[in-house]
Coordinates of C-alpha atoms in Angstrom, one line a residue:
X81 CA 23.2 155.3 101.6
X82 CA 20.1 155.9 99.3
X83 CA 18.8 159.2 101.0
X84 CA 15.3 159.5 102.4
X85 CA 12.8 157.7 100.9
X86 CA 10.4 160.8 101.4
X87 CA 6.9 159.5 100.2
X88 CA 7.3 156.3 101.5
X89 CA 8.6 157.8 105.3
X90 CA 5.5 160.3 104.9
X91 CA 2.9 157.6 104.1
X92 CA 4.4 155.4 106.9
X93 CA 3.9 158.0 109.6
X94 CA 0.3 159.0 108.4
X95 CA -0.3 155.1 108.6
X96 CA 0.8 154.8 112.2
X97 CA -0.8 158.3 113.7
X98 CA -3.7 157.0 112.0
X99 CA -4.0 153.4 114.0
X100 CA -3.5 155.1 117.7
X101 CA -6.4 156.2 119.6
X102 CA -6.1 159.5 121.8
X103 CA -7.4 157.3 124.9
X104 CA -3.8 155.1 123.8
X105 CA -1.5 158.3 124.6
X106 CA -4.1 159.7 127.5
X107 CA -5.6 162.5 125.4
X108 CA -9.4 163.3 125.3
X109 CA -11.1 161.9 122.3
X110 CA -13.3 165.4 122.3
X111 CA -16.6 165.6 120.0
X112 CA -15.3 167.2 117.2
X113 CA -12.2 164.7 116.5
X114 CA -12.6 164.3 112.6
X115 CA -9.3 162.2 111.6
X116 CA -9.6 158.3 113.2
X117 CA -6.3 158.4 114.9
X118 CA -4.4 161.7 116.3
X119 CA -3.7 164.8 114.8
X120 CA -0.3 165.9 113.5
X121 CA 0.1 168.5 116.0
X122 CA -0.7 165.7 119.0
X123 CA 2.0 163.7 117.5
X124 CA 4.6 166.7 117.3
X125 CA 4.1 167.2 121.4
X126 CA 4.4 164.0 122.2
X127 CA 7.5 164.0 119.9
X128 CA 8.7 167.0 121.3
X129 CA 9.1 168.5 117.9
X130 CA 7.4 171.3 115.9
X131 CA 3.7 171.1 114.8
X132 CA 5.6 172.6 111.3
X133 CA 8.4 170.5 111.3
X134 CA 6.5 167.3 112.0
X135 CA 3.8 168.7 109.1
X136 CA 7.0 168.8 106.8
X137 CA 8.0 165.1 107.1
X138 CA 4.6 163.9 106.6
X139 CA 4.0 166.1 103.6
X140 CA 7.6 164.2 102.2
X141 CA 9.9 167.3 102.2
X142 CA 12.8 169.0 104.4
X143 CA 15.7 167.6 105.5
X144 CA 16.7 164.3 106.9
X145 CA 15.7 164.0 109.7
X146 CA 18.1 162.8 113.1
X147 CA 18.3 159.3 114.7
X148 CA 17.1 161.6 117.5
X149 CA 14.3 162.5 116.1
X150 CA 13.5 159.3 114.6
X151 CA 13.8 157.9 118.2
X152 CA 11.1 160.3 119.2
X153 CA 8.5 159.7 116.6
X154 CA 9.1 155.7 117.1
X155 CA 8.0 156.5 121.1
X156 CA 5.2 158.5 120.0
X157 CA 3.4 156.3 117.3
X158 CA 4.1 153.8 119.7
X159 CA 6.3 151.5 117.2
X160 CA 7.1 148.2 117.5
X161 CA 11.1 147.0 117.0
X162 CA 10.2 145.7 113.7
X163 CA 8.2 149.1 112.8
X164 CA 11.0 151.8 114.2
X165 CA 14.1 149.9 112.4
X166 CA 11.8 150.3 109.1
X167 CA 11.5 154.1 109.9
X168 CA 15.2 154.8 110.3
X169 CA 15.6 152.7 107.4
X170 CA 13.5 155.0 105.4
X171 CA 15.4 157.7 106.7
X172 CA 18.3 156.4 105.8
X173 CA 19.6 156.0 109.1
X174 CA 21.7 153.4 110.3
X175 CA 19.3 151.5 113.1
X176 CA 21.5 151.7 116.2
X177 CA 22.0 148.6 118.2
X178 CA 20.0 149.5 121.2
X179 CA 16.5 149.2 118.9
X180 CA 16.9 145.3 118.8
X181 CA 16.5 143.2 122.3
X182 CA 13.9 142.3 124.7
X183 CA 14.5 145.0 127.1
X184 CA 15.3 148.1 124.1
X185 CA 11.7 149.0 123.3
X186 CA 9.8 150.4 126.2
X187 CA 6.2 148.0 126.6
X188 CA 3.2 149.6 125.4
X189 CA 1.4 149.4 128.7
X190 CA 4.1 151.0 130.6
X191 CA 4.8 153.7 128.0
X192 CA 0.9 154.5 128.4
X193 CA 0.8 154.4 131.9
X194 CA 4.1 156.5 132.0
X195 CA 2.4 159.5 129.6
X196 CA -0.5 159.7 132.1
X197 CA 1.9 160.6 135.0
X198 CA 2.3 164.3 134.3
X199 CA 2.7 165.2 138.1
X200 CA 5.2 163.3 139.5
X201 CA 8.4 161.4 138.4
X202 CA 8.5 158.8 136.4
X203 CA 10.3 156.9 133.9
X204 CA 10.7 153.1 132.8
X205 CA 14.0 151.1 133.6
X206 CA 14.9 147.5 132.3
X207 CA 15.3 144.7 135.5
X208 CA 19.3 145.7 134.9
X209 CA 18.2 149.3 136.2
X210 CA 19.0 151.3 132.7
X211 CA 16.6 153.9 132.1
X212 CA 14.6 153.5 129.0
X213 CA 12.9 156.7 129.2
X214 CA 11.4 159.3 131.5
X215 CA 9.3 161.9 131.9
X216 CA 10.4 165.9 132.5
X217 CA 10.2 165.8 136.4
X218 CA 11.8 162.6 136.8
X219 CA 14.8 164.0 134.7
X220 CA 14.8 166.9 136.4
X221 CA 14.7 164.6 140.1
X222 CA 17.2 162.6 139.3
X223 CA 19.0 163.0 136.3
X224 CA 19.2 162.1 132.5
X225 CA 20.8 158.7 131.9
X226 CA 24.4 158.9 130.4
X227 CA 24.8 158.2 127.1
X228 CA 26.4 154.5 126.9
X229 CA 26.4 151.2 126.1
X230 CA 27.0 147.9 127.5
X231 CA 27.5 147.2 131.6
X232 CA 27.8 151.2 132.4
X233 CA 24.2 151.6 130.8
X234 CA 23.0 150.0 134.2
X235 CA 22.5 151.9 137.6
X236 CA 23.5 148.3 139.3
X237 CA 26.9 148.2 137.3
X238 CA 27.8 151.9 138.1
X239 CA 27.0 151.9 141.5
X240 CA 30.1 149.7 142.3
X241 CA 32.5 151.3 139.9
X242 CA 31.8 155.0 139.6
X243 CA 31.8 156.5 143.5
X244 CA 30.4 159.6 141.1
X245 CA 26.6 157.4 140.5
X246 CA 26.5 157.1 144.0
X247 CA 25.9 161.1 144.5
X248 CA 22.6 160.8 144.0
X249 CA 21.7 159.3 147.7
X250 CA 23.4 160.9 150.9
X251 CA 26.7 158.6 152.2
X252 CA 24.9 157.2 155.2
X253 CA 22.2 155.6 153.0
X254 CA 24.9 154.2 150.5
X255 CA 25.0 150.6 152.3
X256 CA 21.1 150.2 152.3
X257 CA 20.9 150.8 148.3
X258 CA 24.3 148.3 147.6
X259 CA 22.5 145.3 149.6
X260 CA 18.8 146.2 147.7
X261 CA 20.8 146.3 144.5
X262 CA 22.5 142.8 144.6
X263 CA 19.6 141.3 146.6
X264 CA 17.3 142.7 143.6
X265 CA 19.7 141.2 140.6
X266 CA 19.9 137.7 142.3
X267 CA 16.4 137.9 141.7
X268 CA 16.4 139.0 138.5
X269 CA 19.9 136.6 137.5
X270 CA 17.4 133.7 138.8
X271 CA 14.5 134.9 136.6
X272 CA 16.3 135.1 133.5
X273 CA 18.1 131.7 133.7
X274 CA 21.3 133.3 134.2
X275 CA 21.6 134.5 130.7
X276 CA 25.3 135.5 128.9
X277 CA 24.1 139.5 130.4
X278 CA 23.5 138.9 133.5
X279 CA 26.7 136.2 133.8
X280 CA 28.9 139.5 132.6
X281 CA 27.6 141.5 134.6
X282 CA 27.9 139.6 137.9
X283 CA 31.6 138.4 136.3
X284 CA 32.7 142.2 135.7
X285 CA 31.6 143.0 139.5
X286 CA 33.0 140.4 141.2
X287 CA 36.6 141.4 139.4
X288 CA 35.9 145.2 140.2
X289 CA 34.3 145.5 143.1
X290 CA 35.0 143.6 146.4
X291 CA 31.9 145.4 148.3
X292 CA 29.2 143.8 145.6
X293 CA 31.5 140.6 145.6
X294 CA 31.0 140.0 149.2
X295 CA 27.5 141.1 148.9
X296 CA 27.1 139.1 146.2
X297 CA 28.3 135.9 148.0
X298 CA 25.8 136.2 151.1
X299 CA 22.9 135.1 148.3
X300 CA 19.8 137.4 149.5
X301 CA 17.4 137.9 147.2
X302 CA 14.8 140.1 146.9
X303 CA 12.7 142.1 144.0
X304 CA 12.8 146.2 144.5
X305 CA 9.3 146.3 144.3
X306 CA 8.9 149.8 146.4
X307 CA 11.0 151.7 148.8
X308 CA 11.9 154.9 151.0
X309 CA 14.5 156.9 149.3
X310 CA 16.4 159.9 149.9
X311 CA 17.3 161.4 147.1
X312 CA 19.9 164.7 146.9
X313 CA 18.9 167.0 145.0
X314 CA 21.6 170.1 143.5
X315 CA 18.4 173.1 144.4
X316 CA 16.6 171.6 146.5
X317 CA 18.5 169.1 148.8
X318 CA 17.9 165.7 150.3
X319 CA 13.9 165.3 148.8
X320 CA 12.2 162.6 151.1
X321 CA 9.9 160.2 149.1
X322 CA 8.7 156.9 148.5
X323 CA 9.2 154.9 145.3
X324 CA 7.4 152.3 143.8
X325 CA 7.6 150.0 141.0
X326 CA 5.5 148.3 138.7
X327 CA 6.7 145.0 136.7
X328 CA 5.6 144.4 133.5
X329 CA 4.0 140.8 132.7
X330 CA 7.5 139.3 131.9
X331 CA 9.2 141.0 134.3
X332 CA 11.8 142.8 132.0
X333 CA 10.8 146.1 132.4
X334 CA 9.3 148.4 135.5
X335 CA 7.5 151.5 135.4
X336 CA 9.0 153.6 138.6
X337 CA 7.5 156.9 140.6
X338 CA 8.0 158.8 143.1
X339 CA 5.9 160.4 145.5
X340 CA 5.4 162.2 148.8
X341 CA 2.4 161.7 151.4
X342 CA 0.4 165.0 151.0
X343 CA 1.5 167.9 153.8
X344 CA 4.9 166.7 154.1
X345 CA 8.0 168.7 152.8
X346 CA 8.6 165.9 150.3
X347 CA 5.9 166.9 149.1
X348 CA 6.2 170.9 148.8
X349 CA 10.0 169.7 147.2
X350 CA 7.9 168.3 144.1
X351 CA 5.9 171.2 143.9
X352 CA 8.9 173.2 143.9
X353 CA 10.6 171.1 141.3
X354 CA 8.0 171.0 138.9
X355 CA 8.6 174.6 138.4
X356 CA 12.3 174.4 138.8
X357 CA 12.7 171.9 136.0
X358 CA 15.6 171.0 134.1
X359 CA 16.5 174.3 134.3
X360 CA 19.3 173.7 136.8
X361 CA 22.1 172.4 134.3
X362 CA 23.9 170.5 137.3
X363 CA 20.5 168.5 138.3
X364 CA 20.5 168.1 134.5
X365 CA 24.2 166.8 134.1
X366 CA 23.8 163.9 136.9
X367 CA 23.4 160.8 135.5
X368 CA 22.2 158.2 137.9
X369 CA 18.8 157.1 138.2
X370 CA 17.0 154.9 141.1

């Protein structure tokens, strides 16, 4: 390790907030906008860091900063795979494995479309169901993703080998998601030519699970494209509400939310947990995801 390259990280992150338009990250361009990209304090919220602390590491000082916090700033300067392994090399940071693939970085036109919804859950999942990212309220709905690698890092894989992901959906419903979820990856196995991922993770639940085996072995296929879910919620209980899903071009990657018809009690429940938040620690601990 070299240490932080400090004037060369600070010019980088000048050069990126400089490129992105405020229309790019659904911020008002306003009339009196005199820098050409955004300003240091619009990058520190969407970073979720300090306007100080962010002011710091472009002026080349403090301390190194985290692979977290890298992580952050490469979502919000909207960095390509090429562009955030160059910032955690800067840093000095080892790149962790999860920045390379097609499915690591979150798509541009999702991660817009996924900063415009403010209001109601959302978050971006790869065709193998693991969550890439999500907003506050979607986190707070259904839980942050746990924090692994390989076959576990999908909803599909845990489903049919930790009863635990499966709390997340009252027991009567349980059948319906485990015939959407193998239905949905034949679909997505047949898509992606039956690549070595998929053919590991089919492999591993055959051996594992005799309920996605048999499943498995009946050969329906169909795309999750939108659906009625119950979901159980630790505050709030079982929160009626439809979810939809939109593909990106290639299909790798969907941008899901949730919503309620207006008047119904699904819909008062997101009202409610928009102001409930995170702030219940076992709503926060869960770590399924639709």
């Amino acid at each position: 390790m070299g240490g932080v390259n400090h004037s060369e990280f600070a010019a980088f992150l000048k050069s990126r907030r400089d490129r992105i338009r405020p229309a790019d990250v659904g911020l008002p361009a306003g009339p009196r906008r005199r820098v050409p990209g955004l300003r240091r304090e619009e990058v520190a919220q969407l970073a979720g860091l300090s306007a100080d602390y962010y002011t710091e590491l472009e002026r080349g000082r403090g301390a190194q900063p985290s692979a977290q916090v890298l992580t952050a700033l490469a979502r919000a300067l909207r960095l390509n795979g090429d562009e955030r392994d160059h910032l955690f090399h800067l840093a000095d940071r080892p790149v962790p494995p999860a920045t390379h693939g097609p499915a690591a970085q979150v798509q541009p036109a999702l991660l817009g479309l996924l900063d415009r919804l403010t209001t109601t859950p959302a978050q971006v999942i790869t065709d193998l169901h693991q969550t890439l990212v999500q907003n506050e309220l979607a986190a707070a709905l259904v839980g942050r993703p746990p924090a692994v690698r390989g076959p576990a890092a999908s909803l599909v894989y845990r489903w049919f080998t930790d009863p635990e992901a499966r709390g997340i959906y009252p027991a009567e419903d349980h059948p319906h998601h485990s015939r959407v979820f193998v239905a949905d990856l034949q679909a997505v196995a047949a898509r992606r030519g039956g690549d070595s991922e998929v053919r590991r993770m089919v492999a591993a639940l055959r051996r594992h699970s005799e309920e996605f085996a048999a499943l498995w072995d009946t050969h329906d296929v169909a795309l999750r494209r939108t659906d009625h879910k119950r979901i159980v919620h630790p505050s709030l209980g079982v929160i009626e509400l439809d979810c939809h899903a939109l593909f990106s071009e290639d299909g790798h990657q969907r941008l899901l939310w949730f919503s309620a018809p207006p008047g119904t009690e699904g819909a008062a429940q997101l009202e409610l947990l928009s102001v409930i938040g995170t702030q219940d620690m076992t709503a926060g601990e869960r770590s399924a995801s639709p």
